[in-house]
Tab-separated table of N, CA and C in Angstrom:
chain	number	residue	atom	x	y	z
A	1	UNK	N	-41.606	84.608	-9.764
A	1	UNK	CA	-41.631	83.997	-11.064
A	1	UNK	C	-41.046	82.588	-11.015
A	2	UNK	N	-39.985	82.391	-10.244
A	2	UNK	CA	-39.378	81.073	-10.138
A	2	UNK	C	-40.378	80.055	-9.603
A	3	UNK	N	-41.142	80.439	-8.587
A	3	UNK	CA	-42.103	79.490	-8.025
A	3	UNK	C	-43.189	79.138	-9.031
A	4	UNK	N	-43.578	80.078	-9.868
A	4	UNK	CA	-44.588	79.789	-10.886
A	4	UNK	C	-44.053	78.785	-11.902
A	5	UNK	N	-42.795	78.936	-12.276
A	5	UNK	CA	-42.186	77.999	-13.222
A	5	UNK	C	-42.069	76.624	-12.584
A	6	UNK	N	-41.639	76.586	-11.348
A	6	UNK	CA	-41.485	75.323	-10.642
A	6	UNK	C	-42.821	74.625	-10.468
A	7	UNK	N	-43.838	75.368	-10.076
A	7	UNK	CA	-45.155	74.771	-9.901
A	7	UNK	C	-45.693	74.235	-11.219
A	8	UNK	N	-45.477	74.975	-12.278
A	8	UNK	CA	-45.927	74.527	-13.589
A	8	UNK	C	-45.266	73.223	-13.995
A	9	UNK	N	-44.018	73.074	-13.651
A	9	UNK	CA	-43.312	71.853	-14.004
A	9	UNK	C	-43.783	70.682	-13.155
A	10	UNK	N	-44.146	70.923	-11.924
A	10	UNK	CA	-44.588	69.850	-11.046
A	10	UNK	C	-45.896	69.243	-11.538
A	11	UNK	N	-46.713	70.033	-12.202
A	11	UNK	CA	-47.987	69.540	-12.707
A	11	UNK	C	-47.825	68.671	-13.954
A	12	UNK	N	-46.686	68.764	-14.596
A	12	UNK	CA	-46.448	67.989	-15.807
A	12	UNK	C	-45.755	66.687	-15.426
A	13	UNK	N	-46.413	65.555	-15.646
A	13	UNK	CA	-45.778	64.287	-15.268
A	13	UNK	C	-44.569	63.987	-16.158
A	14	UNK	N	-43.571	63.394	-15.550
A	14	UNK	CA	-42.380	63.003	-16.312
A	14	UNK	C	-42.754	61.869	-17.265
A	15	UNK	N	-42.198	61.875	-18.461
A	15	UNK	CA	-42.498	60.779	-19.385
A	15	UNK	C	-42.051	59.447	-18.792
A	16	UNK	N	-42.811	58.410	-19.060
A	16	UNK	CA	-42.462	57.091	-18.530
A	16	UNK	C	-41.538	56.329	-19.471
A	17	UNK	N	-41.413	56.815	-20.698
A	17	UNK	CA	-40.544	56.166	-21.676
A	17	UNK	C	-39.579	57.165	-22.302
A	18	UNK	N	-38.447	56.643	-22.684
A	18	UNK	CA	-37.464	57.420	-23.429
A	18	UNK	C	-37.461	56.845	-24.843
A	19	UNK	N	-37.750	57.680	-25.811
A	19	UNK	CA	-37.820	57.224	-27.198
A	19	UNK	C	-36.453	57.345	-27.870
A	20	UNK	N	-35.926	56.211	-28.301
A	20	UNK	CA	-34.652	56.158	-29.012
A	20	UNK	C	-34.927	55.600	-30.403
A	21	UNK	N	-34.339	56.233	-31.395
A	21	UNK	CA	-34.518	55.770	-32.766
A	21	UNK	C	-33.268	55.108	-33.291
A	22	UNK	N	-33.452	54.164	-34.181
A	22	UNK	CA	-32.327	53.518	-34.855
A	22	UNK	C	-32.648	53.425	-36.337
A	23	UNK	N	-31.691	53.813	-37.152
A	23	UNK	CA	-31.852	53.614	-38.595
A	23	UNK	C	-30.789	52.628	-39.027
A	24	UNK	N	-31.257	51.507	-39.552
A	24	UNK	CA	-30.377	50.376	-39.826
A	24	UNK	C	-30.728	49.720	-41.153
A	25	UNK	N	-29.750	49.062	-41.732
A	25	UNK	CA	-29.968	48.282	-42.954
A	25	UNK	C	-30.530	46.921	-42.553
A	26	UNK	N	-31.835	46.846	-42.432
A	26	UNK	CA	-32.483	45.590	-42.053
A	26	UNK	C	-32.714	44.703	-43.279
A	27	UNK	N	-32.683	45.312	-44.448
A	27	UNK	CA	-32.766	44.596	-45.718
A	27	UNK	C	-31.695	45.190	-46.631
A	28	UNK	N	-31.476	44.558	-47.766
A	28	UNK	CA	-30.486	45.083	-48.702
A	28	UNK	C	-29.117	44.455	-48.504
A	29	UNK	N	-28.142	45.013	-49.189
A	29	UNK	CA	-26.793	44.437	-49.246
A	29	UNK	C	-26.091	44.350	-47.894
A	30	UNK	N	-26.369	45.270	-46.990
A	30	UNK	CA	-25.685	45.264	-45.684
A	30	UNK	C	-26.603	44.804	-44.550
A	31	UNK	N	-27.662	44.061	-44.898
A	31	UNK	CA	-28.633	43.609	-43.895
A	31	UNK	C	-28.006	42.736	-42.806
A	32	UNK	N	-27.032	41.939	-43.154
A	32	UNK	CA	-26.385	41.089	-42.147
A	32	UNK	C	-25.884	41.928	-40.981
A	33	UNK	N	-25.269	43.059	-41.295
A	33	UNK	CA	-24.737	43.935	-40.254
A	33	UNK	C	-25.853	44.687	-39.534
A	34	UNK	N	-26.844	45.131	-40.280
A	34	UNK	CA	-27.961	45.860	-39.679
A	34	UNK	C	-28.758	45.002	-38.718
A	35	UNK	N	-29.046	43.775	-39.119
A	35	UNK	CA	-29.812	42.860	-38.267
A	35	UNK	C	-29.020	42.526	-37.003
A	36	UNK	N	-27.739	42.241	-37.146
A	36	UNK	CA	-26.904	41.932	-35.975
A	36	UNK	C	-26.828	43.128	-35.026
A	37	UNK	N	-26.702	44.317	-35.578
A	37	UNK	CA	-26.670	45.528	-34.752
A	37	UNK	C	-27.997	45.708	-34.031
A	38	UNK	N	-29.096	45.484	-34.726
A	38	UNK	CA	-30.425	45.591	-34.118
A	38	UNK	C	-30.564	44.625	-32.946
A	39	UNK	N	-30.101	43.397	-33.123
A	39	UNK	CA	-30.178	42.409	-32.047
A	39	UNK	C	-29.367	42.858	-30.832
A	40	UNK	N	-28.196	43.439	-31.070
A	40	UNK	CA	-27.379	43.949	-29.967
A	40	UNK	C	-28.047	45.102	-29.242
A	41	UNK	N	-28.652	46.008	-30.003
A	41	UNK	CA	-29.366	47.141	-29.402
A	41	UNK	C	-30.536	46.630	-28.570
A	42	UNK	N	-31.293	45.682	-29.125
A	42	UNK	CA	-32.446	45.120	-28.406
A	42	UNK	C	-32.012	44.489	-27.083
A	43	UNK	N	-30.930	43.743	-27.113
A	43	UNK	CA	-30.430	43.106	-25.894
A	43	UNK	C	-30.037	44.155	-24.861
A	44	UNK	N	-29.320	45.175	-25.291
A	44	UNK	CA	-28.906	46.236	-24.366
A	44	UNK	C	-30.120	46.928	-23.747
A	45	UNK	N	-31.125	47.198	-24.542
A	45	UNK	CA	-32.331	47.857	-24.028
A	45	UNK	C	-33.074	46.949	-23.059
A	46	UNK	N	-33.195	45.675	-23.394
A	46	UNK	CA	-33.854	44.731	-22.484
A	46	UNK	C	-33.146	44.694	-21.134
A	47	UNK	N	-31.826	44.623	-21.147
A	47	UNK	CA	-31.063	44.588	-19.897
A	47	UNK	C	-31.218	45.894	-19.119
A	48	UNK	N	-31.190	47.014	-19.816
A	48	UNK	CA	-31.362	48.316	-19.168
A	48	UNK	C	-32.753	48.442	-18.560
A	49	UNK	N	-33.765	48.065	-19.305
A	49	UNK	CA	-35.148	48.250	-18.863
A	49	UNK	C	-35.532	47.406	-17.653
A	50	UNK	N	-34.793	46.340	-17.375
A	50	UNK	CA	-35.091	45.492	-16.217
A	50	UNK	C	-35.086	46.311	-14.929
A	51	UNK	N	-34.157	47.244	-14.808
A	51	UNK	CA	-34.017	48.021	-13.574
A	51	UNK	C	-34.377	49.496	-13.727
A	52	UNK	N	-34.688	49.919	-14.906
A	52	UNK	CA	-34.914	51.345	-15.158
A	52	UNK	C	-36.287	51.809	-14.685
A	53	UNK	N	-36.319	53.029	-14.143
A	53	UNK	CA	-37.602	53.640	-13.793
A	53	UNK	C	-38.272	54.167	-15.052
A	54	UNK	N	-37.475	54.738	-15.933
A	54	UNK	CA	-37.979	55.204	-17.230
A	54	UNK	C	-37.462	54.245	-18.293
A	55	UNK	N	-38.349	53.546	-18.910
A	55	UNK	CA	-37.992	52.529	-19.900
A	55	UNK	C	-37.603	53.167	-21.236
A	56	UNK	N	-36.686	52.517	-21.918
A	56	UNK	CA	-36.295	52.931	-23.261
A	56	UNK	C	-37.169	52.174	-24.258
A	57	UNK	N	-37.722	52.931	-25.187
A	57	UNK	CA	-38.516	52.337	-26.265
A	57	UNK	C	-37.774	52.604	-27.569
A	58	UNK	N	-37.544	51.547	-28.336
A	58	UNK	CA	-36.787	51.654	-29.579
A	58	UNK	C	-37.717	51.657	-30.781
A	59	UNK	N	-37.464	52.580	-31.682
A	59	UNK	CA	-38.157	52.601	-32.981
A	59	UNK	C	-37.088	52.449	-34.048
A	60	UNK	N	-37.272	51.477	-34.935
A	60	UNK	CA	-36.293	51.188	-35.983
A	60	UNK	C	-36.882	51.507	-37.353
A	61	UNK	N	-36.084	52.160	-38.177
A	61	UNK	CA	-36.446	52.389	-39.572
A	61	UNK	C	-35.396	51.706	-40.443
A	62	UNK	N	-35.871	50.919	-41.391
A	62	UNK	CA	-35.008	50.193	-42.322
A	62	UNK	C	-34.586	51.117	-43.462
A	63	UNK	N	-33.286	51.263	-43.631
A	63	UNK	CA	-32.770	52.074	-44.741
A	63	UNK	C	-32.583	51.246	-46.007
A	64	UNK	N	-32.736	49.934	-45.891
A	64	UNK	CA	-32.535	49.007	-47.010
A	64	UNK	C	-31.133	49.140	-47.607
A	65	UNK	N	-30.202	49.661	-46.822
A	65	UNK	CA	-28.827	49.813	-47.291
A	65	UNK	C	-28.641	50.921	-48.308
A	66	UNK	N	-29.586	51.843	-48.387
A	66	UNK	CA	-29.536	52.919	-49.387
A	66	UNK	C	-29.116	54.243	-48.755
A	67	UNK	N	-28.017	54.841	-49.227
A	67	UNK	CA	-27.575	56.130	-48.687
A	67	UNK	C	-28.652	57.209	-48.751
A	68	UNK	N	-29.482	57.173	-49.765
A	68	UNK	CA	-30.536	58.187	-49.904
A	68	UNK	C	-31.569	58.108	-48.785
A	69	UNK	N	-31.624	56.993	-48.074
A	69	UNK	CA	-32.600	56.816	-46.997
A	69	UNK	C	-32.090	57.297	-45.638
A	70	UNK	N	-30.806	57.595	-45.523
A	70	UNK	CA	-30.239	58.000	-44.235
A	70	UNK	C	-30.872	59.251	-43.668
A	71	UNK	N	-30.882	60.321	-44.430
A	71	UNK	CA	-31.454	61.590	-43.961
A	71	UNK	C	-32.955	61.472	-43.749
A	72	UNK	N	-33.624	60.746	-44.628
A	72	UNK	CA	-35.078	60.558	-44.514
A	72	UNK	C	-35.416	59.830	-43.214
A	73	UNK	N	-34.686	58.761	-42.922
A	73	UNK	CA	-34.946	57.971	-41.718
A	73	UNK	C	-34.707	58.777	-40.448
A	74	UNK	N	-33.602	59.502	-40.391
A	74	UNK	CA	-33.300	60.296	-39.195
A	74	UNK	C	-34.345	61.390	-38.999
A	75	UNK	N	-34.761	62.023	-40.065
A	75	UNK	CA	-35.806	63.048	-39.974
A	75	UNK	C	-37.088	62.454	-39.408
A	76	UNK	N	-37.495	61.297	-39.907
A	76	UNK	CA	-38.722	60.651	-39.406
A	76	UNK	C	-38.601	60.276	-37.938
A	77	UNK	N	-37.460	59.725	-37.550
A	77	UNK	CA	-37.271	59.323	-36.154
A	77	UNK	C	-37.361	60.525	-35.221
A	78	UNK	N	-36.721	61.614	-35.597
A	78	UNK	CA	-36.754	62.823	-34.767
A	78	UNK	C	-38.161	63.405	-34.736
A	79	UNK	N	-38.807	63.466	-35.883
A	79	UNK	CA	-40.180	63.978	-35.932
A	79	UNK	C	-41.131	63.138	-35.084
A	80	UNK	N	-40.821	61.848	-34.941
A	80	UNK	CA	-41.645	60.951	-34.127
A	80	UNK	C	-41.270	60.975	-32.649
A	81	UNK	N	-40.314	61.831	-32.260
A	81	UNK	CA	-40.014	62.022	-30.848
A	81	UNK	C	-38.751	61.389	-30.313
A	82	UNK	N	-37.911	60.840	-31.160
A	82	UNK	CA	-36.663	60.243	-30.672
A	82	UNK	C	-35.774	61.321	-30.059
A	83	UNK	N	-35.244	61.034	-28.872
A	83	UNK	CA	-34.344	61.977	-28.196
A	83	UNK	C	-32.881	61.618	-28.435
A	84	UNK	N	-32.653	60.477	-29.073
A	84	UNK	CA	-31.310	60.033	-29.441
A	84	UNK	C	-31.451	59.062	-30.609
A	85	UNK	N	-30.386	58.988	-31.405
A	85	UNK	CA	-30.408	58.140	-32.599
A	85	UNK	C	-29.220	57.180	-32.569
A	86	UNK	N	-29.476	55.922	-32.933
A	86	UNK	CA	-28.423	54.916	-33.093
A	86	UNK	C	-28.414	54.496	-34.563
A	87	UNK	N	-27.233	54.411	-35.115
A	87	UNK	CA	-27.162	53.917	-36.490
A	87	UNK	C	-26.065	54.628	-37.220
A	88	UNK	N	-25.974	54.412	-38.309
A	88	UNK	CA	-26.242	53.332	-39.221
A	88	UNK	C	-25.016	52.448	-39.250
A	89	UNK	N	-25.080	51.310	-39.886
A	89	UNK	CA	-23.913	50.439	-39.920
A	89	UNK	C	-22.936	50.813	-41.023
A	90	UNK	N	-23.402	51.520	-42.019
A	90	UNK	CA	-22.544	51.868	-43.151
A	90	UNK	C	-22.227	53.358	-43.152
A	91	UNK	N	-21.015	53.673	-43.549
A	91	UNK	CA	-20.566	55.068	-43.548
A	91	UNK	C	-21.366	55.947	-44.497
A	92	UNK	N	-21.662	55.447	-45.684
A	92	UNK	CA	-22.363	56.285	-46.662
A	92	UNK	C	-23.747	56.685	-46.165
A	93	UNK	N	-24.437	55.798	-45.476
A	93	UNK	CA	-25.769	56.109	-44.948
A	93	UNK	C	-25.648	56.980	-43.705
A	94	UNK	N	-24.648	56.715	-42.895
A	94	UNK	CA	-24.422	57.499	-41.682
A	94	UNK	C	-24.108	58.949	-42.004
A	95	UNK	N	-23.314	59.182	-43.034
A	95	UNK	CA	-22.953	60.556	-43.399
A	95	UNK	C	-24.197	61.406	-43.651
A	96	UNK	N	-25.178	60.853	-44.328
A	96	UNK	CA	-26.413	61.595	-44.613
A	96	UNK	C	-27.231	61.825	-43.346
A	97	UNK	N	-27.358	60.808	-42.523
A	97	UNK	CA	-28.144	60.924	-41.298
A	97	UNK	C	-27.509	61.822	-40.254
A	98	UNK	N	-26.190	61.816	-40.188
A	98	UNK	CA	-25.479	62.631	-39.200
A	98	UNK	C	-25.742	64.113	-39.396
A	99	UNK	N	-25.802	64.540	-40.629
A	99	UNK	CA	-26.056	65.962	-40.912
A	99	UNK	C	-27.410	66.396	-40.363
A	100	UNK	N	-28.415	65.549	-40.499
A	100	UNK	CA	-29.756	65.869	-39.995
A	100	UNK	C	-29.766	65.889	-38.472
A	101	UNK	N	-29.187	64.866	-37.847
A	101	UNK	CA	-29.160	64.805	-36.384
A	101	UNK	C	-28.452	66.027	-35.803
A	102	UNK	N	-27.330	66.403	-36.386
A	102	UNK	CA	-26.593	67.574	-35.913
A	102	UNK	C	-27.432	68.835	-36.065
A	103	UNK	N	-28.020	69.012	-37.220
A	103	UNK	CA	-28.832	70.205	-37.486
A	103	UNK	C	-30.021	70.304	-36.528
A	104	UNK	N	-30.598	69.170	-36.170
A	104	UNK	CA	-31.768	69.155	-35.289
A	104	UNK	C	-31.387	69.104	-33.807
A	105	UNK	N	-30.087	68.976	-33.505
A	105	UNK	CA	-29.632	68.978	-32.118
A	105	UNK	C	-29.920	67.696	-31.362
A	106	UNK	N	-29.955	66.588	-32.064
A	106	UNK	CA	-30.228	65.287	-31.448
A	106	UNK	C	-28.947	64.455	-31.473
A	107	UNK	N	-28.521	63.904	-30.327
A	107	UNK	CA	-27.298	63.101	-30.313
A	107	UNK	C	-27.462	61.812	-31.121
A	108	UNK	N	-26.411	61.474	-31.844
A	108	UNK	CA	-26.404	60.258	-32.645
A	108	UNK	C	-25.087	59.533	-32.423
A	109	UNK	N	-25.174	58.223	-32.312
A	109	UNK	CA	-23.975	57.401	-32.177
A	109	UNK	C	-24.048	56.261	-33.185
A	110	UNK	N	-22.936	55.992	-33.823
A	110	UNK	CA	-22.872	54.870	-34.753
A	110	UNK	C	-21.929	53.812	-34.188
A	111	UNK	N	-22.347	52.561	-34.224
A	111	UNK	CA	-21.488	51.506	-33.705
A	111	UNK	C	-20.443	51.015	-34.697
A	112	UNK	N	-20.604	51.350	-35.982
A	112	UNK	CA	-19.694	50.731	-36.948
A	112	UNK	C	-19.330	51.570	-38.165
A	113	UNK	N	-19.832	52.763	-38.303
A	113	UNK	CA	-19.472	53.593	-39.454
A	113	UNK	C	-18.095	54.207	-39.212
A	114	UNK	N	-17.155	53.884	-40.082
A	114	UNK	CA	-15.746	54.177	-39.825
A	114	UNK	C	-15.162	55.359	-40.588
A	115	UNK	N	-15.908	55.934	-41.510
A	115	UNK	CA	-15.373	57.040	-42.316
A	115	UNK	C	-14.968	58.192	-41.395
A	116	UNK	N	-13.753	58.728	-41.547
A	116	UNK	CA	-13.269	59.776	-40.640
A	116	UNK	C	-14.139	61.034	-40.604
A	117	UNK	N	-14.834	61.350	-41.677
A	117	UNK	CA	-15.619	62.587	-41.734
A	117	UNK	C	-16.943	62.530	-40.978
A	118	UNK	N	-17.342	61.382	-40.515
A	118	UNK	CA	-18.644	61.263	-39.855
A	118	UNK	C	-18.760	62.193	-38.658
A	119	UNK	N	-17.779	62.207	-37.808
A	119	UNK	CA	-17.863	63.058	-36.618
A	119	UNK	C	-17.586	64.521	-36.929
A	120	UNK	N	-17.180	64.820	-38.155
A	120	UNK	CA	-17.024	66.219	-38.567
A	120	UNK	C	-18.371	66.923	-38.681
A	121	UNK	N	-19.454	66.164	-38.694
A	121	UNK	CA	-20.794	66.758	-38.785
A	121	UNK	C	-21.055	67.676	-37.593
A	122	UNK	N	-20.421	67.390	-36.455
A	122	UNK	CA	-20.579	68.263	-35.300
A	122	UNK	C	-20.508	67.533	-33.978
A	123	UNK	N	-20.738	68.282	-32.924
A	123	UNK	CA	-20.564	67.764	-31.566
A	123	UNK	C	-21.674	66.822	-31.102
A	124	UNK	N	-22.718	66.660	-31.874
A	124	UNK	CA	-23.800	65.747	-31.510
A	124	UNK	C	-23.571	64.338	-32.065
A	125	UNK	N	-22.515	64.168	-32.847
A	125	UNK	CA	-22.282	62.912	-33.559
A	125	UNK	C	-21.055	62.202	-32.984
A	126	UNK	N	-21.219	60.905	-32.667
A	126	UNK	CA	-20.089	60.137	-32.132
A	126	UNK	C	-20.126	58.710	-32.677
A	127	UNK	N	-19.089	57.973	-32.350
A	127	UNK	CA	-18.992	56.584	-32.805
A	127	UNK	C	-18.336	55.745	-31.714
A	128	UNK	N	-18.511	54.426	-31.811
A	128	UNK	CA	-17.902	53.517	-30.848
A	128	UNK	C	-16.850	52.617	-31.493
A	129	UNK	N	-16.475	52.926	-32.719
A	129	UNK	CA	-15.543	52.068	-33.451
A	129	UNK	C	-14.337	52.873	-33.931
A	130	UNK	N	-13.345	52.165	-34.408
A	130	UNK	CA	-12.162	52.816	-34.968
A	130	UNK	C	-12.489	53.430	-36.323
A	131	UNK	N	-11.780	54.487	-36.662
A	131	UNK	CA	-11.946	55.105	-37.979
A	131	UNK	C	-11.176	54.312	-39.035
A	132	UNK	N	-11.467	54.620	-40.288
A	132	UNK	CA	-10.717	54.012	-41.394
A	132	UNK	C	-9.224	54.259	-41.230
A	133	UNK	N	-8.869	55.482	-40.830
A	133	UNK	CA	-7.460	55.844	-40.672
A	133	UNK	C	-6.750	54.918	-39.688
A	134	UNK	N	-7.383	54.687	-38.543
A	134	UNK	CA	-6.764	53.849	-37.514
A	134	UNK	C	-6.630	52.404	-37.988
A	135	UNK	N	-7.673	51.895	-38.637
A	135	UNK	CA	-7.612	50.521	-39.146
A	135	UNK	C	-6.566	50.389	-40.252
A	136	UNK	N	-6.558	51.348	-41.162
A	136	UNK	CA	-5.614	51.306	-42.281
A	136	UNK	C	-4.173	51.393	-41.790
A	137	UNK	N	-3.938	52.209	-40.777
A	137	UNK	CA	-2.595	52.320	-40.208
A	137	UNK	C	-2.137	50.961	-39.669
A	138	UNK	N	-3.025	50.267	-38.952
A	138	UNK	CA	-2.670	48.963	-38.394
A	138	UNK	C	-2.392	47.943	-39.499
A	139	UNK	N	-3.197	47.969	-40.550
A	139	UNK	CA	-2.985	47.049	-41.672
A	139	UNK	C	-1.667	47.368	-42.380
A	140	UNK	N	-1.391	48.644	-42.594
A	140	UNK	CA	-0.143	49.052	-43.249
A	140	UNK	C	1.066	48.662	-42.402
A	141	UNK	N	0.957	48.832	-41.114
A	141	UNK	CA	2.054	48.454	-40.214
A	141	UNK	C	2.314	46.948	-40.308
A	142	UNK	N	1.240	46.168	-40.341
A	142	UNK	CA	1.382	44.720	-40.488
A	142	UNK	C	2.058	44.377	-41.816
A	143	UNK	N	1.579	44.985	-42.898
A	143	UNK	CA	2.135	44.713	-44.231
A	143	UNK	C	3.618	45.082	-44.293
A	144	UNK	N	3.976	46.208	-43.706
A	144	UNK	CA	5.390	46.610	-43.672
A	144	UNK	C	6.212	45.602	-42.879
A	145	UNK	N	5.645	45.127	-41.785
A	145	UNK	CA	6.328	44.140	-40.952
A	145	UNK	C	6.579	42.829	-41.689
A	146	UNK	N	5.738	42.521	-42.663
A	146	UNK	CA	5.907	41.319	-43.481
A	146	UNK	C	6.954	41.530	-44.582
A	147	UNK	N	7.365	42.782	-44.730
A	147	UNK	CA	8.351	43.180	-45.745
A	147	UNK	C	7.885	42.862	-47.170
A	148	UNK	N	6.601	43.052	-47.375
A	148	UNK	CA	6.062	42.867	-48.724
A	148	UNK	C	6.508	44.032	-49.590
A	149	UNK	N	6.988	43.714	-50.769
A	149	UNK	CA	7.447	44.765	-51.682
A	149	UNK	C	6.281	45.410	-52.422
A	150	UNK	N	5.245	44.624	-52.681
A	150	UNK	CA	4.069	45.145	-53.379
A	150	UNK	C	2.806	44.678	-52.667
A	151	UNK	N	1.822	45.544	-52.732
A	151	UNK	CA	0.518	45.231	-52.151
A	151	UNK	C	-0.546	45.606	-53.176
A	152	UNK	N	-1.479	44.716	-53.409
A	152	UNK	CA	-2.604	45.010	-54.307
A	152	UNK	C	-3.851	45.255	-53.473
A	153	UNK	N	-4.646	46.200	-53.922
A	153	UNK	CA	-5.864	46.541	-53.191
A	153	UNK	C	-7.050	46.492	-54.149
A	154	UNK	N	-8.022	45.678	-53.824
A	154	UNK	CA	-9.280	45.633	-54.568
A	154	UNK	C	-10.330	46.306	-53.694
A	155	UNK	N	-11.066	47.258	-54.262
A	155	UNK	CA	-12.053	47.962	-53.450
A	155	UNK	C	-13.186	48.507	-54.302
A	156	UNK	N	-14.288	48.801	-53.654
A	156	UNK	CA	-15.474	49.363	-54.303
A	156	UNK	C	-15.338	50.882	-54.325
A	157	UNK	N	-15.134	51.440	-55.485
A	157	UNK	CA	-14.914	52.878	-55.624
A	157	UNK	C	-16.165	53.707	-55.348
A	158	UNK	N	-17.307	53.069	-55.214
A	158	UNK	CA	-18.558	53.782	-54.956
A	158	UNK	C	-18.886	53.886	-53.462
A	159	UNK	N	-18.107	53.208	-52.632
A	159	UNK	CA	-18.387	53.191	-51.196
A	159	UNK	C	-17.395	54.060	-50.425
A	160	UNK	N	-17.888	55.052	-49.680
A	160	UNK	CA	-16.989	55.888	-48.880
A	160	UNK	C	-16.099	55.067	-47.938
A	161	UNK	N	-16.632	53.954	-47.404
A	161	UNK	CA	-15.836	53.100	-46.521
A	161	UNK	C	-14.597	52.595	-47.254
A	162	UNK	N	-14.801	52.013	-48.423
A	162	UNK	CA	-13.688	51.446	-49.188
A	162	UNK	C	-12.692	52.514	-49.615
A	163	UNK	N	-13.202	53.607	-50.132
A	163	UNK	CA	-12.332	54.690	-50.603
A	163	UNK	C	-11.516	55.260	-49.448
A	164	UNK	N	-12.159	55.493	-48.322
A	164	UNK	CA	-11.462	56.031	-47.157
A	164	UNK	C	-10.387	55.097	-46.638
A	165	UNK	N	-10.700	53.811	-46.616
A	165	UNK	CA	-9.739	52.820	-46.135
A	165	UNK	C	-8.525	52.758	-47.059
A	166	UNK	N	-8.752	52.738	-48.350
A	166	UNK	CA	-7.651	52.666	-49.315
A	166	UNK	C	-6.779	53.918	-49.241
A	167	UNK	N	-7.400	55.069	-49.189
A	167	UNK	CA	-6.650	56.326	-49.112
A	167	UNK	C	-5.768	56.348	-47.868
A	168	UNK	N	-6.335	55.953	-46.746
A	168	UNK	CA	-5.575	55.938	-45.496
A	168	UNK	C	-4.462	54.891	-45.537
A	169	UNK	N	-4.744	53.727	-46.115
A	169	UNK	CA	-3.721	52.686	-46.215
A	169	UNK	C	-2.551	53.159	-47.068
A	170	UNK	N	-2.865	53.728	-48.232
A	170	UNK	CA	-1.805	54.197	-49.127
A	170	UNK	C	-0.920	55.228	-48.441
A	171	UNK	N	-1.534	56.108	-47.689
A	171	UNK	CA	-0.780	57.138	-46.974
A	171	UNK	C	0.112	56.523	-45.893
A	172	UNK	N	-0.414	55.566	-45.165
A	172	UNK	CA	0.341	54.945	-44.073
A	172	UNK	C	1.415	53.985	-44.570
A	173	UNK	N	1.213	53.397	-45.731
A	173	UNK	CA	2.145	52.389	-46.241
A	173	UNK	C	3.388	52.989	-46.874
A	174	UNK	N	3.312	54.242	-47.291
A	174	UNK	CA	4.446	54.895	-47.970
A	174	UNK	C	5.663	54.993	-47.098
């Protein structure tokens, strides 16, 4: 039986491309970050593909900075054959997409979504940046070092990034 399985696999050619998906805010309020992230991903893929036997092919879906588009974009990328997902730049959009990637068993990495709960989606989800907690701790430590008696915080109450950062800062500053 082993030889039959092995022979069957030998007849199937290995794919020549690796399909990677990215869901990014290419338009909308956070487009500056999405476009810059896309350029970085493109550069990394170009450098990798110079020497690679199996080339990486990138497919990008624009979320337009809308949290409601996160899960939709990740579902489309996976349905189209992506074996890994890169994105999103914003925590609110990443939270929605991470749940889909985890459920479908596809690894996802975010370069900039900082909300602490993102990696709680499961073992398929990772990040390359500091969490809100870590950043807020550093800011609080700096503020304490300045011996400021009062600190004012202006933030967007509708954004998980802002809310998470403020909550962590308040906790660390006490």
